[in-house]
Coordinates of C-alpha atoms in Angstrom, one line a residue:
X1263 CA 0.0 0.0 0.0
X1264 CA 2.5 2.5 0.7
X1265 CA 4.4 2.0 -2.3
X1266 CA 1.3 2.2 -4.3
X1267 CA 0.7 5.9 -2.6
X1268 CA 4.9 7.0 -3.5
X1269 CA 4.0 5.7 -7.1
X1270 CA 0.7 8.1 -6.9
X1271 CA 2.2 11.2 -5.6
X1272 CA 5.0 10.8 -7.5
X1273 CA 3.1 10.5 -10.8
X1274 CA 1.4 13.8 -9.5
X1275 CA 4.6 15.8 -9.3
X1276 CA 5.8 15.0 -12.4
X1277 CA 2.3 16.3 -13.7
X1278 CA 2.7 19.7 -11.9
X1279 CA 6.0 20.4 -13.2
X1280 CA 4.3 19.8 -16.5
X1281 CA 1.5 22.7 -15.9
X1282 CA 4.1 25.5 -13.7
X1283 CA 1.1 28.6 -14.4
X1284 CA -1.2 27.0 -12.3
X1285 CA -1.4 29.0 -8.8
X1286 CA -0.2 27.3 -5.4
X1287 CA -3.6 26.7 -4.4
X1288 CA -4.1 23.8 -7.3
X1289 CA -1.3 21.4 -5.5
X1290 CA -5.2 20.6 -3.8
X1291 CA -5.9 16.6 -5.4
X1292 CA -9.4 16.0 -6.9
X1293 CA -11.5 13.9 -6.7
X1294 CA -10.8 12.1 -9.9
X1295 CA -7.1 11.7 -9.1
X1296 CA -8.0 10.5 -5.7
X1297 CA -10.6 8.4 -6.9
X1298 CA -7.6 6.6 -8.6
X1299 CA -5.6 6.2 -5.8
X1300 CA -8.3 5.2 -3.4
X1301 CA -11.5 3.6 -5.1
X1302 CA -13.3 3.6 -2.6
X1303 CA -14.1 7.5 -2.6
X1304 CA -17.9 8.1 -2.6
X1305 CA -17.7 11.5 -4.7
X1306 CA -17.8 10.2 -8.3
X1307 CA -21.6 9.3 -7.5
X1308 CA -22.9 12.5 -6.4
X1309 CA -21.0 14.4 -8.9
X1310 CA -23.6 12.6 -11.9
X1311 CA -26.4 13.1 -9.5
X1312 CA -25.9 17.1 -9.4
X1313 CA -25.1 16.7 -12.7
X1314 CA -28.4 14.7 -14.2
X1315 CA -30.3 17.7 -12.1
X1316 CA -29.2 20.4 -13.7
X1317 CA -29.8 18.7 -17.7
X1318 CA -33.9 18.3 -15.9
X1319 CA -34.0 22.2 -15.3
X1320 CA -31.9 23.7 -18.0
X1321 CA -35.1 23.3 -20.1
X1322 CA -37.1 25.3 -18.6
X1323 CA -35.1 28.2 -18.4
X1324 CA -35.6 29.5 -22.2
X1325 CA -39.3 29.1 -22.2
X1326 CA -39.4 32.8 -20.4
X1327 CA -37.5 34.7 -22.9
X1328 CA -39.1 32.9 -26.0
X1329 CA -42.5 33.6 -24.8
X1330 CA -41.8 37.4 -23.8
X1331 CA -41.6 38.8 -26.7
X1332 CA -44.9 38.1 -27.6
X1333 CA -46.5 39.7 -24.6
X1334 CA -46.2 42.8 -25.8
X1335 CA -48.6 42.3 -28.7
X1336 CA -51.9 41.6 -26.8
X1337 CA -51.6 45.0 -24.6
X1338 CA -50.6 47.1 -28.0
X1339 CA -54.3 45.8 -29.9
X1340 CA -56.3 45.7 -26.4
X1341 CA -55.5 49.4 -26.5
X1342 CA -57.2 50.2 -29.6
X1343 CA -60.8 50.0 -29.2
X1344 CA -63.3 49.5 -32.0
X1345 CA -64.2 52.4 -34.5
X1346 CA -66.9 55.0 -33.2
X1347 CA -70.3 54.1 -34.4
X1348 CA -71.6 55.7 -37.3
X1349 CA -70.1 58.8 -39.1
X1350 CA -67.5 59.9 -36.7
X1351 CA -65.9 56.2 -36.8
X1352 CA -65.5 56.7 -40.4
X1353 CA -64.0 60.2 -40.2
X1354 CA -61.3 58.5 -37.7
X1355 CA -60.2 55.6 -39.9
X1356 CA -59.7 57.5 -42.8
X1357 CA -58.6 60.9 -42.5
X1358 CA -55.2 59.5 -42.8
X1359 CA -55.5 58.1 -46.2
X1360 CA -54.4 59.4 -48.9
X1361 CA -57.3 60.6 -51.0
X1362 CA -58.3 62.4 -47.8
X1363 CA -55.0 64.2 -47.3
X1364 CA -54.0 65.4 -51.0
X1365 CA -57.9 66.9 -51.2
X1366 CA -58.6 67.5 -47.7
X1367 CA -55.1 69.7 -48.4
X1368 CA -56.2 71.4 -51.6
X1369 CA -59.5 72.6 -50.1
X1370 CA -58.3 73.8 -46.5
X1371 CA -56.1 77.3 -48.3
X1372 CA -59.4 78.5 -50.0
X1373 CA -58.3 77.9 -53.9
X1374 CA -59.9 80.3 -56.6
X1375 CA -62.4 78.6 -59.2
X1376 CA -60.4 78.0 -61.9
X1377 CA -58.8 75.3 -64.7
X1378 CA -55.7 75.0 -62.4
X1379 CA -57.7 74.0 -59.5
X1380 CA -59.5 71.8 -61.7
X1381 CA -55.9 70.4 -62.5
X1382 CA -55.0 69.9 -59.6
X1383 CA -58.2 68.1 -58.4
X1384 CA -57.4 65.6 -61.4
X1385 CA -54.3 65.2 -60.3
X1386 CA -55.1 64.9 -56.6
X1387 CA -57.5 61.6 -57.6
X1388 CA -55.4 60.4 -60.0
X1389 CA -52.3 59.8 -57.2
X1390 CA -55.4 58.5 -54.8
X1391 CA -55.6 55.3 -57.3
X1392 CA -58.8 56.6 -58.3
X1393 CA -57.5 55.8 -61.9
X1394 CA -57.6 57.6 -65.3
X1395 CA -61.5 57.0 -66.4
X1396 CA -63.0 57.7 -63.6
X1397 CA -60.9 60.7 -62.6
X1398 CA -61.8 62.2 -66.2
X1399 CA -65.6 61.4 -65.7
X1400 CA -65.5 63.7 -62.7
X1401 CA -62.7 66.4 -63.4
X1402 CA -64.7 66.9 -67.5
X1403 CA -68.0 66.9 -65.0
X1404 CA -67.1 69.7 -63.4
X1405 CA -65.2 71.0 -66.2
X1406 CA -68.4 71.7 -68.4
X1407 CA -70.4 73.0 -65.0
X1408 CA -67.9 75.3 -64.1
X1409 CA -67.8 76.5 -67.9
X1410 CA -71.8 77.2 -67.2
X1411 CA -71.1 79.3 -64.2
X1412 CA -73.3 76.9 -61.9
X1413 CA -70.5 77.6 -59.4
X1414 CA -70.0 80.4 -57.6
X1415 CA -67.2 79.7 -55.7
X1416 CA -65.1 77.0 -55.3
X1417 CA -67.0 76.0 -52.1
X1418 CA -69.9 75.6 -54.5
X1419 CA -67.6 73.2 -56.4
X1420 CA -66.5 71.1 -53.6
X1421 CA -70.0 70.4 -52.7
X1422 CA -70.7 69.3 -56.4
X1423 CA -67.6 67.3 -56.3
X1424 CA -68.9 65.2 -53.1
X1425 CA -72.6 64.7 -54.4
X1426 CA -70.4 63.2 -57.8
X1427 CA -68.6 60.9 -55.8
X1428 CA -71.5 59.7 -53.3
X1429 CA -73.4 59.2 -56.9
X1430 CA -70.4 57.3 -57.8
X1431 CA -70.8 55.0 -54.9
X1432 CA -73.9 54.5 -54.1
X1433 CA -75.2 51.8 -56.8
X1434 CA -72.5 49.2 -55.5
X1435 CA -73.4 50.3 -51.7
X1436 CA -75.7 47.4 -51.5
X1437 CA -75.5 45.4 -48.0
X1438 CA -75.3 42.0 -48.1
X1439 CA -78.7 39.8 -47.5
X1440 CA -78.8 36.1 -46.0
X1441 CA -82.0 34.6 -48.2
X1442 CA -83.7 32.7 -45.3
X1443 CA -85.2 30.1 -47.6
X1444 CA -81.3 29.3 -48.4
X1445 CA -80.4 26.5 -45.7
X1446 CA -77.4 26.9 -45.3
X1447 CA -76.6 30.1 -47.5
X1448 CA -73.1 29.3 -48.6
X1449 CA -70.9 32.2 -48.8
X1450 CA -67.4 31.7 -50.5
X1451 CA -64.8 33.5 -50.0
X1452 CA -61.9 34.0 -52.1
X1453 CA -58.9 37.1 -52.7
X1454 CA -55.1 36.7 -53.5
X1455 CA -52.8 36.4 -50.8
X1456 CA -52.4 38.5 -47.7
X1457 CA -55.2 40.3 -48.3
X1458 CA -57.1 39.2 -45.0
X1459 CA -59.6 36.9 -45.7
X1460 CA -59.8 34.4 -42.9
X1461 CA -59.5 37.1 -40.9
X1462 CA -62.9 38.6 -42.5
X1463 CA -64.5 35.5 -42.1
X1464 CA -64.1 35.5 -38.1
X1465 CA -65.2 39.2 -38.3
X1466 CA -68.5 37.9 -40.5
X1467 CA -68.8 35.1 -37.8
X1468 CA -69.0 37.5 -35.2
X1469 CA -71.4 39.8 -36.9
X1470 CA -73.6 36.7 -38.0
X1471 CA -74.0 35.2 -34.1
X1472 CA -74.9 38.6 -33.3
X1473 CA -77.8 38.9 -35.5
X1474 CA -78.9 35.2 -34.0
X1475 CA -77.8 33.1 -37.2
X1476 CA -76.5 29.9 -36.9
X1477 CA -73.4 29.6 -38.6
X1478 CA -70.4 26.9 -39.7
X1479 CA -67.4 27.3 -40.9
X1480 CA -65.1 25.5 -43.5
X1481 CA -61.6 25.9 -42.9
X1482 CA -60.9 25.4 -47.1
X1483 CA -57.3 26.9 -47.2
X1484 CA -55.6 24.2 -47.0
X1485 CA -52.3 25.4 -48.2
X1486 CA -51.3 27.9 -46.2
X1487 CA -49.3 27.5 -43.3
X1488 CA -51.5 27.3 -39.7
X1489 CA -54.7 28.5 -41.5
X1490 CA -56.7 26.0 -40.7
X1491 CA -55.7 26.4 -37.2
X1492 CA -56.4 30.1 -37.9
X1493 CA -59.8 29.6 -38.8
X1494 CA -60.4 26.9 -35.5
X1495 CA -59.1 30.1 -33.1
X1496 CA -61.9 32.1 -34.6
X1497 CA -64.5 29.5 -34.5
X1498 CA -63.8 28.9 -31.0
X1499 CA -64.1 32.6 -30.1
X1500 CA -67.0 32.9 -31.9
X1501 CA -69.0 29.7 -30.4
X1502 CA -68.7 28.3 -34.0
X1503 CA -68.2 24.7 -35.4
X1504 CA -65.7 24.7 -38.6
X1505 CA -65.6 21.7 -40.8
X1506 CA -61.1 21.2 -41.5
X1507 CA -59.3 18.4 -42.4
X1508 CA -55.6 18.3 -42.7
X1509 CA -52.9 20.6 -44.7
X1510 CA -52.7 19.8 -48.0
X1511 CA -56.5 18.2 -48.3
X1512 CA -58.6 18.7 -51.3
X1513 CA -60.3 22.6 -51.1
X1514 CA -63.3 21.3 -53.0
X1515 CA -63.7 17.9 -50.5
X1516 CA -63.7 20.3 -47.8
X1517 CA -66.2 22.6 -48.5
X1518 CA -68.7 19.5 -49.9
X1519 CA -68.1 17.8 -46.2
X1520 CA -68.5 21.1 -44.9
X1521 CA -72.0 21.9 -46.7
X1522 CA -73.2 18.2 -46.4
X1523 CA -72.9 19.0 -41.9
X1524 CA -74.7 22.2 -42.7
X1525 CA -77.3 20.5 -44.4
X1526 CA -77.8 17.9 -41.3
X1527 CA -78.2 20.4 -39.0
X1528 CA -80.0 22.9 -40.6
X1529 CA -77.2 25.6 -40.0
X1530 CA -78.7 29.2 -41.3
X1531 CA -75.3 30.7 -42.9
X1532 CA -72.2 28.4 -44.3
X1533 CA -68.8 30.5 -44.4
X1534 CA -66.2 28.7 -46.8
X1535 CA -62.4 29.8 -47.3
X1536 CA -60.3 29.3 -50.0
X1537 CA -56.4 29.8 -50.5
X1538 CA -55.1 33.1 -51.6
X1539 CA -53.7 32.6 -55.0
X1540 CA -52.3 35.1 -57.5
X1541 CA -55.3 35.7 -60.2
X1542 CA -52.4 34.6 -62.7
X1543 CA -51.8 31.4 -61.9
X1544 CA -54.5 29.6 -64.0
X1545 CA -54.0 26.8 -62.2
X1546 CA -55.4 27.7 -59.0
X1547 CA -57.9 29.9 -60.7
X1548 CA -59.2 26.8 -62.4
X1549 CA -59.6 24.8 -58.7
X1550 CA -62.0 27.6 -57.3
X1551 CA -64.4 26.8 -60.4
X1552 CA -64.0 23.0 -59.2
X1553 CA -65.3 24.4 -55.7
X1554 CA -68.0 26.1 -57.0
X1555 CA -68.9 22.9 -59.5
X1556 CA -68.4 20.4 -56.2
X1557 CA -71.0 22.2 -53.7
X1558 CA -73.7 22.8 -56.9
X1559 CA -73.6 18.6 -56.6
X1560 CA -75.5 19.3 -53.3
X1561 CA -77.4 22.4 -53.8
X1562 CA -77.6 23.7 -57.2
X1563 CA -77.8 26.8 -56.1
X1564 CA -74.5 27.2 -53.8
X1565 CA -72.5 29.4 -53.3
X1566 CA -75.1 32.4 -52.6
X1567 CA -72.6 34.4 -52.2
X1568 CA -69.0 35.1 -54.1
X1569 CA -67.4 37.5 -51.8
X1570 CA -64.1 38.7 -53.0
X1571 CA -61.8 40.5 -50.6
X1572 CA -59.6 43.5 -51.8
X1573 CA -56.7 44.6 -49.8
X1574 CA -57.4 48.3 -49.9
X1575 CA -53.6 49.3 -50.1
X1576 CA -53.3 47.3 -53.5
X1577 CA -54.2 50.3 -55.9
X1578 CA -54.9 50.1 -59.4
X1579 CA -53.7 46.1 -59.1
X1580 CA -57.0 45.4 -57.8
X1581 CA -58.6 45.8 -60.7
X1582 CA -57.3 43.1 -62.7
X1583 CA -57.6 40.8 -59.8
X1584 CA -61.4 41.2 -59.3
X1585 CA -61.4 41.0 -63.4
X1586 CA -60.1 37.4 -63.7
X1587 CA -61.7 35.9 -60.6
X1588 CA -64.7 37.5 -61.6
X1589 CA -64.5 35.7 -64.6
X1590 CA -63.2 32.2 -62.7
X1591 CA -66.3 31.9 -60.7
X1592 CA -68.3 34.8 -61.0
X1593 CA -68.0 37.6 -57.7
X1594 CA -71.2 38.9 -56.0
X1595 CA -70.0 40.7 -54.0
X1596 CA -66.8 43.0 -52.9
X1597 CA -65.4 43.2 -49.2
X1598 CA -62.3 46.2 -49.0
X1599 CA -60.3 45.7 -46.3
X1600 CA -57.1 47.8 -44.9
X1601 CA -58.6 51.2 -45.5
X1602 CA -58.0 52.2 -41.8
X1603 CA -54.1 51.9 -42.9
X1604 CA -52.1 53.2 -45.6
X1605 CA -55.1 52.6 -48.4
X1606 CA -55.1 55.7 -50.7
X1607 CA -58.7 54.8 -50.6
X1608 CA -59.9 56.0 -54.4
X1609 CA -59.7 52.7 -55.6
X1610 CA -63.3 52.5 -54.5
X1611 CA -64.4 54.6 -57.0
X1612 CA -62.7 52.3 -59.6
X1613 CA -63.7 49.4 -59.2
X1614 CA -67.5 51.0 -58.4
X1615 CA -67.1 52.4 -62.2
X1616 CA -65.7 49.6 -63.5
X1617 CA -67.3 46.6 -62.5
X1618 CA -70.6 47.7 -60.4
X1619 CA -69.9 44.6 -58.2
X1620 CA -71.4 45.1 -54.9
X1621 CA -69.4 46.2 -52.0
X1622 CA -71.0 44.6 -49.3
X1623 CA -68.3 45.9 -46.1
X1624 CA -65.5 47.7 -45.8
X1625 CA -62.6 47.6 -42.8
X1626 CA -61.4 49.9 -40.9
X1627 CA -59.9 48.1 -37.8
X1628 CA -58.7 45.4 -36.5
X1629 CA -61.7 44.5 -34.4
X1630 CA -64.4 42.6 -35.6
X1631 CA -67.2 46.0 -34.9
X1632 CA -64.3 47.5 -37.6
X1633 CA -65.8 45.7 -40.4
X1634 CA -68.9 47.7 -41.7
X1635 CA -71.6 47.4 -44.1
X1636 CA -70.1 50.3 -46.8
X1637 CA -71.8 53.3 -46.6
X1638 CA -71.2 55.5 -49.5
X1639 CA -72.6 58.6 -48.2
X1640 CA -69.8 58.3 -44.8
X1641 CA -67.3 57.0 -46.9
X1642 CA -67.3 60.3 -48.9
X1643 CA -67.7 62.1 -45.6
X1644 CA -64.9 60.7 -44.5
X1645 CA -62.6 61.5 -47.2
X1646 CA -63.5 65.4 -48.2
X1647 CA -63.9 68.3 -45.9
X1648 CA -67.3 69.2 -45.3
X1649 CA -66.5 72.7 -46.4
X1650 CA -63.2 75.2 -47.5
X1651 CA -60.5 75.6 -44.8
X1652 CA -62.2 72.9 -42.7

């Protein structure tokens, strides 16, 4: 034994002269090197056990910072409230746009009545994506009235200018209305990307239970990333069943499931969503006819309702996306969304020239009260001063 602790030590020495920047305290053993020498020492099994503890709560640490970020995000939209009801919730939304600031500007310094301010009113609508036709419709209007001396001042003008654009407006202001003898009413919805439609369809969900309908949902975008799970978080606020099956399922399987469990229960109002998709891929264009084909298999009718949902920020683009899904699967009915944001806003007035579709709501929030039936009359408000200088 004690020539087995001289080999020990001596083994250590050498060792020490190997490492010399090591401070006097480390000629202390441990335990590893006396585990060697004596193998009886107890403190190899306790290091593990401290050891196999710490693995058990290193877990859990993380979880707070990962999940902080994300607190933040609920306080920022609890703090917004809904819109104020009627005109003045309009007026709010939308003074920032910017039809409302480049006219709301030209008419607060008290302009003379003349061709430049004429000009310049063209040229205000024109940048507002009210587009060229129906920016010359009004501006030649006003042109050939001004020329008659019906104005006498450029007040007088601005008055004519919001009666022309109400007029503009107010055949497509047509609310939407759920046929009773429908059962369910099926109401597709269907848009390019990003432009908010299952978010619309929670908002229509909340709207609907309000008014007493029973509703169902089917959770038909099935390509997109956590939609379906999207459209469950809304069904499940709302007190809503929603027909889903997994990512990646047949659109047209889903909504015929969907409308089949309508049927069965007699559910008043059937929502169906659809994957965004560019109006130029043909491919996809072609599926939402196969929808529209697979739920006339149960009710000749169905859908009831085409609603097509228009990001309001998209501009003169939005034309020629309502022109080739109108001519997919034939739109009823138009729902503008983002105006509350950066939405110029005078793409209203084009597509309500060009197409006389419908446009059933419009949003101006984030809440679901945000989403109103379009009122032509406070949408106009809403964007032009009431008088000059105001």
């Amino acid at each position: 034994m004690t020539s087995k602790m001289v080999s020990f030590f001596r083994r250590k020495k050498s060792g020490a002269d190997a490492a010399p920047a090591e401070s006097p305290g480390s000629s202390r053993y441990s335990v590893e090197e006396l585990a060697a020498a004596f193998p009886a020492a107890p403190a190899a099994p306790d290091a593990t056990a401290s050891s196999d503890a710490s693995e058990v709560v290193a877990p859990a640490a993380p979880t707070t910072p990962i999940e902080s970020p994300a607190a933040p995000t609920k306080p920022i939209e609890a703090e917004r409230p809904a819109a104020a009801a009627g005109a003045q919730g309009w007026r709010e939304r939308l003074r920032g746009s910017g039809f409302a600031r480049s006219l709301g500007g030209l008419f607060s310094r008290n302009p003379r009545l003349d061709d430049d301010l004429l000009d310049e009113i063209e040229t205000a609508l024109l940048t507002a994506d009210v587009g060229v036709s129906a920016s010359t419709q009004l501006v030649e209007s006003l042109r050939r009235r001004m020329k008659a001396r019906e104005f006498a001042d450029a007040g007088a003008l601005l008055a004519a200018l919001r009666r022309d654009l109400i007029a503009m407006l107010a055949p497509v202001a047509v609310p939407l209305r759920i046929d009773p003898g429908a059962k369910p009413f099926v109401l597709l919805t269907v848009g390019v990307n990003g432009v908010g439609k299952t978010t619309t369809i929670g908002k229509l969900a909340h709207r609907f239970r309000d008014e007493g309908r029973s509703l169902m949902l089917a959770a038909g975008d099935t390509f997109r990333a956590a939609a379906v799970a999207q459209l469950q978080a809304w069904g499940e606020r709302n007190g809503v069943p929603v027909v889903a099956q997994g990512q990646n399922a047949d659109a047209a399987s889903v909504s015929f499931d969907a409308l089949q469990a309508a049927k069965a229960r007699g559910v008043d109002v059937l929502i169906a969503d659809t994957a965004g998709r560019l109006h130029t891929q043909q491919g996809l264009m072609a599926e939402l006819g196969k929808i529209k084909r697979v739920l006339q298999k149960l009710d000749p009718a169905a859908p009831q309702e085409v609603l097509m949902v228009i990001d309001g920020t998209t501009g003169q683009n939005a034309l020629s996306q309502l022109r080739q899904f109108h001519a997919a699967v034939g739109v009823t009915g138009l729902v503008v969304t983002k105006l509350d944001g950066t939405a110029k806003g005078g793409v209203v007035f084009a597509l309500a020239r060009e197409f006389g579709i419908p446009i059933r709501y419009a949003g101006i929030g984030e809440r679901p009260q945000d989403l109103r039936v379009f009122d032509a009359e406070a949408f106009v408000d809403a964007l032009l001063p009431e008088s000059l200088g105001s």
